[in-house]
Amino acid sequence: MTDAQFRTTGENLSIACTLGTSSWADVPAVWFEEVHCYKYGKGGNPCVALPLPKCNPEKHAEGIMVGHFTQLMSDRSSFGACAVRYCRQPCQLGAKTGQKVLTVCNYAEGGNVEGTYPFSRRVAEQLSAIHPEIFEAAEDEASQQACRNTQKLWTEKNPSKKF
């Protein structure tokens, strides 16, 4: 493997509070759930991340995010590695005290590149057999402004929760 082999890298990060019953291996499944907020389109288009009917606000504490999902789905990435760190600092999960866990996954090539589709149309078509709502993000400026407004209202209605 040479340095020139990978021009870009992608990264997914997660910090969560666990009671010891979950595993770091559960994290990619949580990232995949972002499919419920996703419309297939180019990176940077605000209409790719929308509060669709199955989009769970509790899974999007910092606003609607779909970049974890698109990186997982990228057919540009051929290598990936993950690491997990259980932190000493406790956290609250409801009335119970849990443990913070940080998960980091890196990918090469990176899949989320502004102005490009994160994965091929072929992959999107296969995915749409299970999740038909993913087609297709609007690209005109009026629709993109409407998407920005929708995201802003959704974020105001669902403020960030810290643990």
PDB file of C-alpha atoms in Angstrom:
ATOM      1  CA  MET A   1       0.000   0.000   0.000  1.00  0.00           C
ATOM      2  CA  THR A   2       1.386   3.400  -0.949  1.00  0.00           C
ATOM      3  CA  ASP A   3       0.546   6.862   0.350  1.00  0.00           C
ATOM      4  CA  ALA A   4      -0.838   7.767  -3.074  1.00  0.00           C
ATOM      5  CA  GLN A   5      -3.340   4.923  -2.900  1.00  0.00           C
ATOM      6  CA  PHE A   6      -5.710   6.955  -0.692  1.00  0.00           C
ATOM      7  CA  ARG A   7      -6.249  10.619  -1.505  1.00  0.00           C
ATOM      8  CA  THR A   8      -8.953  11.045   1.126  1.00  0.00           C
ATOM      9  CA  THR A   9     -10.122   9.355   4.280  1.00  0.00           C
ATOM     10  CA  GLY A  10     -13.538   9.279   5.861  1.00  0.00           C
ATOM     11  CA  GLU A  11     -14.334   9.137   9.547  1.00  0.00           C
ATOM     12  CA  ASN A  12     -17.381   8.372  11.658  1.00  0.00           C
ATOM     13  CA  LEU A  13     -17.440   9.255  15.357  1.00  0.00           C
ATOM     14  CA  SER A  14     -19.847   8.292  18.104  1.00  0.00           C
ATOM     15  CA  ILE A  15     -20.031   9.086  21.774  1.00  0.00           C
ATOM     16  CA  ALA A  16     -22.724   7.372  23.774  1.00  0.00           C
ATOM     17  CA  CYS A  17     -23.726   6.450  27.280  1.00  0.00           C
ATOM     18  CA  THR A  18     -24.017   2.713  27.891  1.00  0.00           C
ATOM     19  CA  LEU A  19     -25.146   0.591  30.809  1.00  0.00           C
ATOM     20  CA  GLY A  20     -22.815  -2.150  29.664  1.00  0.00           C
ATOM     21  CA  THR A  21     -25.396  -4.019  27.610  1.00  0.00           C
ATOM     22  CA  SER A  22     -24.464  -2.518  24.255  1.00  0.00           C
ATOM     23  CA  SER A  23     -21.384  -3.179  22.206  1.00  0.00           C
ATOM     24  CA  TRP A  24     -19.304  -0.948  19.961  1.00  0.00           C
ATOM     25  CA  ALA A  25     -20.452  -3.284  17.173  1.00  0.00           C
ATOM     26  CA  ASP A  26     -23.981  -1.854  17.634  1.00  0.00           C
ATOM     27  CA  VAL A  27     -22.768   1.601  16.553  1.00  0.00           C
ATOM     28  CA  PRO A  28     -22.753   1.002  12.761  1.00  0.00           C
ATOM     29  CA  ALA A  29     -26.392  -0.131  13.006  1.00  0.00           C
ATOM     30  CA  VAL A  30     -27.229   3.188  14.675  1.00  0.00           C
ATOM     31  CA  TRP A  31     -25.373   5.035  11.913  1.00  0.00           C
ATOM     32  CA  PHE A  32     -27.308   3.045   9.304  1.00  0.00           C
ATOM     33  CA  GLU A  33     -30.605   4.246  10.847  1.00  0.00           C
ATOM     34  CA  GLU A  34     -29.811   7.651   9.332  1.00  0.00           C
ATOM     35  CA  VAL A  35     -31.245   6.143   6.119  1.00  0.00           C
ATOM     36  CA  HIS A  36     -34.646   7.202   7.493  1.00  0.00           C
ATOM     37  CA  CYS A  37     -33.593  10.861   7.155  1.00  0.00           C
ATOM     38  CA  TYR A  38     -31.818  10.540   3.802  1.00  0.00           C
ATOM     39  CA  LYS A  39     -32.591  11.429   0.189  1.00  0.00           C
ATOM     40  CA  TYR A  40     -30.058  10.364  -2.457  1.00  0.00           C
ATOM     41  CA  GLY A  41     -28.138  13.382  -3.683  1.00  0.00           C
ATOM     42  CA  LYS A  42     -24.789  15.132  -3.889  1.00  0.00           C
ATOM     43  CA  GLY A  43     -22.794  16.031  -0.778  1.00  0.00           C
ATOM     44  CA  GLY A  44     -23.511  19.566   0.382  1.00  0.00           C
ATOM     45  CA  ASN A  45     -27.098  19.560  -0.909  1.00  0.00           C
ATOM     46  CA  PRO A  46     -29.295  20.461   2.099  1.00  0.00           C
ATOM     47  CA  CYS A  47     -32.119  18.321   0.695  1.00  0.00           C
ATOM     48  CA  VAL A  48     -30.252  15.055   1.350  1.00  0.00           C
ATOM     49  CA  ALA A  49     -30.921  15.325   5.117  1.00  0.00           C
ATOM     50  CA  LEU A  50     -34.599  15.803   5.925  1.00  0.00           C
ATOM     51  CA  PRO A  51     -37.006  15.004   8.768  1.00  0.00           C
ATOM     52  CA  LEU A  52     -38.771  12.255   6.842  1.00  0.00           C
ATOM     53  CA  PRO A  53     -41.584  10.324   8.612  1.00  0.00           C
ATOM     54  CA  LYS A  54     -39.301   7.637  10.110  1.00  0.00           C
ATOM     55  CA  CYS A  55     -36.491  10.075  11.040  1.00  0.00           C
ATOM     56  CA  ASN A  56     -36.088   9.854  14.834  1.00  0.00           C
ATOM     57  CA  PRO A  57     -35.212  13.214  16.459  1.00  0.00           C
ATOM     58  CA  GLU A  58     -33.660  11.452  19.465  1.00  0.00           C
ATOM     59  CA  LYS A  59     -30.995   9.990  17.165  1.00  0.00           C
ATOM     60  CA  HIS A  60     -30.064  13.450  15.839  1.00  0.00           C
ATOM     61  CA  ALA A  61     -29.154  15.564  18.860  1.00  0.00           C
ATOM     62  CA  GLU A  62     -27.058  17.986  16.784  1.00  0.00           C
ATOM     63  CA  GLY A  63     -29.492  18.367  13.876  1.00  0.00           C
ATOM     64  CA  ILE A  64     -30.312  15.966  11.076  1.00  0.00           C
ATOM     65  CA  MET A  65     -27.183  14.016  10.217  1.00  0.00           C
ATOM     66  CA  VAL A  66     -26.781  11.480   7.428  1.00  0.00           C
ATOM     67  CA  GLY A  67     -23.008  11.541   6.868  1.00  0.00           C
ATOM     68  CA  HIS A  68     -22.411   8.451   9.009  1.00  0.00           C
ATOM     69  CA  PHE A  69     -24.880   6.522   6.839  1.00  0.00           C
ATOM     70  CA  THR A  70     -23.486   7.778   3.535  1.00  0.00           C
ATOM     71  CA  GLN A  71     -19.930   6.901   4.572  1.00  0.00           C
ATOM     72  CA  LEU A  72     -21.055   3.373   5.504  1.00  0.00           C
ATOM     73  CA  MET A  73     -22.729   3.000   2.108  1.00  0.00           C
ATOM     74  CA  SER A  74     -19.896   4.464   0.046  1.00  0.00           C
ATOM     75  CA  ASP A  75     -18.739   2.127  -2.681  1.00  0.00           C
ATOM     76  CA  ARG A  76     -15.567   4.243  -3.021  1.00  0.00           C
ATOM     77  CA  SER A  77     -14.231   2.989   0.317  1.00  0.00           C
ATOM     78  CA  SER A  78     -12.294  -0.251   0.218  1.00  0.00           C
ATOM     79  CA  PHE A  79     -10.665  -0.196   3.664  1.00  0.00           C
ATOM     80  CA  GLY A  80     -12.082   0.490   7.099  1.00  0.00           C
ATOM     81  CA  ALA A  81     -10.996   0.168  10.707  1.00  0.00           C
ATOM     82  CA  CYS A  82     -12.726   0.951  13.989  1.00  0.00           C
ATOM     83  CA  ALA A  83     -11.608   1.477  17.570  1.00  0.00           C
ATOM     84  CA  VAL A  84     -13.516   1.898  20.807  1.00  0.00           C
ATOM     85  CA  ARG A  85     -12.657   3.548  24.100  1.00  0.00           C
ATOM     86  CA  TYR A  86     -14.656   3.164  27.290  1.00  0.00           C
ATOM     87  CA  CYS A  87     -14.159   6.350  29.289  1.00  0.00           C
ATOM     88  CA  ARG A  88     -13.823   6.619  33.061  1.00  0.00           C
ATOM     89  CA  GLN A  89     -16.200   9.562  33.178  1.00  0.00           C
ATOM     90  CA  PRO A  90     -19.739   8.452  34.121  1.00  0.00           C
ATOM     91  CA  CYS A  91     -22.847   9.618  32.294  1.00  0.00           C
ATOM     92  CA  GLN A  92     -26.561   9.612  33.034  1.00  0.00           C
ATOM     93  CA  LEU A  93     -28.924   7.404  31.076  1.00  0.00           C
ATOM     94  CA  GLY A  94     -32.289   8.294  32.514  1.00  0.00           C
ATOM     95  CA  ALA A  95     -32.094   7.626  36.262  1.00  0.00           C
ATOM     96  CA  LYS A  96     -29.159   5.225  35.874  1.00  0.00           C
ATOM     97  CA  THR A  97     -25.448   5.944  35.795  1.00  0.00           C
ATOM     98  CA  GLY A  98     -23.643   4.557  32.779  1.00  0.00           C
ATOM     99  CA  GLN A  99     -20.274   4.718  31.131  1.00  0.00           C
ATOM    100  CA  LYS A 100     -19.293   6.910  28.171  1.00  0.00           C
ATOM    101  CA  VAL A 101     -18.021   5.053  25.149  1.00  0.00           C
ATOM    102  CA  LEU A 102     -16.295   6.615  22.139  1.00  0.00           C
ATOM    103  CA  THR A 103     -16.266   4.781  18.802  1.00  0.00           C
ATOM    104  CA  VAL A 104     -14.131   5.909  15.854  1.00  0.00           C
ATOM    105  CA  CYS A 105     -14.181   4.348  12.382  1.00  0.00           C
ATOM    106  CA  ASN A 106     -11.888   5.460   9.562  1.00  0.00           C
ATOM    107  CA  TYR A 107     -12.358   4.642   5.885  1.00  0.00           C
ATOM    108  CA  ALA A 108     -10.232   4.935   2.771  1.00  0.00           C
ATOM    109  CA  GLU A 109     -11.156   6.387   0.307  1.00  0.00           C
ATOM    110  CA  GLY A 110     -13.507   8.767   2.043  1.00  0.00           C
ATOM    111  CA  GLY A 111     -17.039   8.597   0.699  1.00  0.00           C
ATOM    112  CA  ASN A 112     -18.439  12.018   1.560  1.00  0.00           C
ATOM    113  CA  VAL A 113     -17.066  14.502  -0.962  1.00  0.00           C
ATOM    114  CA  GLU A 114     -18.834  17.821  -1.475  1.00  0.00           C
ATOM    115  CA  GLY A 115     -20.533  18.040  -4.870  1.00  0.00           C
ATOM    116  CA  THR A 116     -20.428  14.281  -5.551  1.00  0.00           C
ATOM    117  CA  TYR A 117     -22.786  11.425  -4.841  1.00  0.00           C
ATOM    118  CA  PRO A 118     -21.607   9.439  -1.792  1.00  0.00           C
ATOM    119  CA  PHE A 119     -22.320   6.133  -3.505  1.00  0.00           C
ATOM    120  CA  SER A 120     -23.284   4.968  -6.968  1.00  0.00           C
ATOM    121  CA  ARG A 121     -26.779   5.077  -8.374  1.00  0.00           C
ATOM    122  CA  ARG A 122     -26.637   1.270  -8.609  1.00  0.00           C
ATOM    123  CA  VAL A 123     -26.163   1.060  -4.818  1.00  0.00           C
ATOM    124  CA  ALA A 124     -28.961   3.613  -4.325  1.00  0.00           C
ATOM    125  CA  GLU A 125     -31.313   1.594  -6.520  1.00  0.00           C
ATOM    126  CA  GLN A 126     -30.551  -1.581  -4.556  1.00  0.00           C
ATOM    127  CA  LEU A 127     -31.127   0.277  -1.296  1.00  0.00           C
ATOM    128  CA  SER A 128     -34.402   1.744  -2.559  1.00  0.00           C
ATOM    129  CA  ALA A 129     -35.862  -1.769  -2.769  1.00  0.00           C
ATOM    130  CA  ILE A 130     -35.898  -1.706   1.050  1.00  0.00           C
ATOM    131  CA  HIS A 131     -36.055   2.065   1.623  1.00  0.00           C
ATOM    132  CA  PRO A 132     -38.015   3.547  -1.319  1.00  0.00           C
ATOM    133  CA  GLU A 133     -38.096   6.994   0.303  1.00  0.00           C
ATOM    134  CA  ILE A 134     -34.429   7.668  -0.554  1.00  0.00           C
ATOM    135  CA  PHE A 135     -35.070   8.882  -4.115  1.00  0.00           C
ATOM    136  CA  GLU A 136     -34.232  11.698  -4.886  1.00  0.00           C
ATOM    137  CA  ALA A 137     -33.014  14.964  -3.351  1.00  0.00           C
ATOM    138  CA  ALA A 138     -34.160  18.136  -5.078  1.00  0.00           C
ATOM    139  CA  GLU A 139     -31.351  20.142  -6.664  1.00  0.00           C
ATOM    140  CA  ASP A 140     -33.025  23.432  -7.599  1.00  0.00           C
ATOM    141  CA  GLU A 141     -32.218  26.484  -5.460  1.00  0.00           C
ATOM    142  CA  ALA A 142     -35.808  27.120  -4.288  1.00  0.00           C
ATOM    143  CA  SER A 143     -36.130  23.540  -3.010  1.00  0.00           C
ATOM    144  CA  GLN A 144     -32.729  23.721  -1.336  1.00  0.00           C
ATOM    145  CA  GLN A 145     -33.739  26.906   0.495  1.00  0.00           C
ATOM    146  CA  ALA A 146     -36.956  25.202   1.620  1.00  0.00           C
ATOM    147  CA  CYS A 147     -34.867  22.263   2.889  1.00  0.00           C
ATOM    148  CA  ARG A 148     -32.598  24.627   4.851  1.00  0.00           C
ATOM    149  CA  ASN A 149     -35.674  26.229   6.435  1.00  0.00           C
ATOM    150  CA  THR A 150     -37.138  22.810   7.292  1.00  0.00           C
ATOM    151  CA  GLN A 151     -33.871  21.723   8.925  1.00  0.00           C
ATOM    152  CA  LYS A 152     -33.668  24.947  10.933  1.00  0.00           C
ATOM    153  CA  LEU A 153     -37.223  24.554  12.248  1.00  0.00           C
ATOM    154  CA  TRP A 154     -36.623  20.882  13.048  1.00  0.00           C
ATOM    155  CA  THR A 155     -33.437  21.697  14.979  1.00  0.00           C
ATOM    156  CA  GLU A 156     -35.226  24.428  16.951  1.00  0.00           C
ATOM    157  CA  LYS A 157     -38.060  22.010  17.783  1.00  0.00           C
ATOM    158  CA  ASN A 158     -35.610  19.245  18.791  1.00  0.00           C
ATOM    159  CA  PRO A 159     -32.848  20.954  20.798  1.00  0.00           C
ATOM    160  CA  SER A 160     -29.574  19.216  21.550  1.00  0.00           C
ATOM    161  CA  LYS A 161     -29.489  17.028  24.665  1.00  0.00           C
ATOM    162  CA  LYS A 162     -26.195  16.644  26.480  1.00  0.00           C
ATOM    163  CA  PHE A 163     -25.339  13.744  28.756  1.00  0.00           C
TER     164      PHE A 163
END
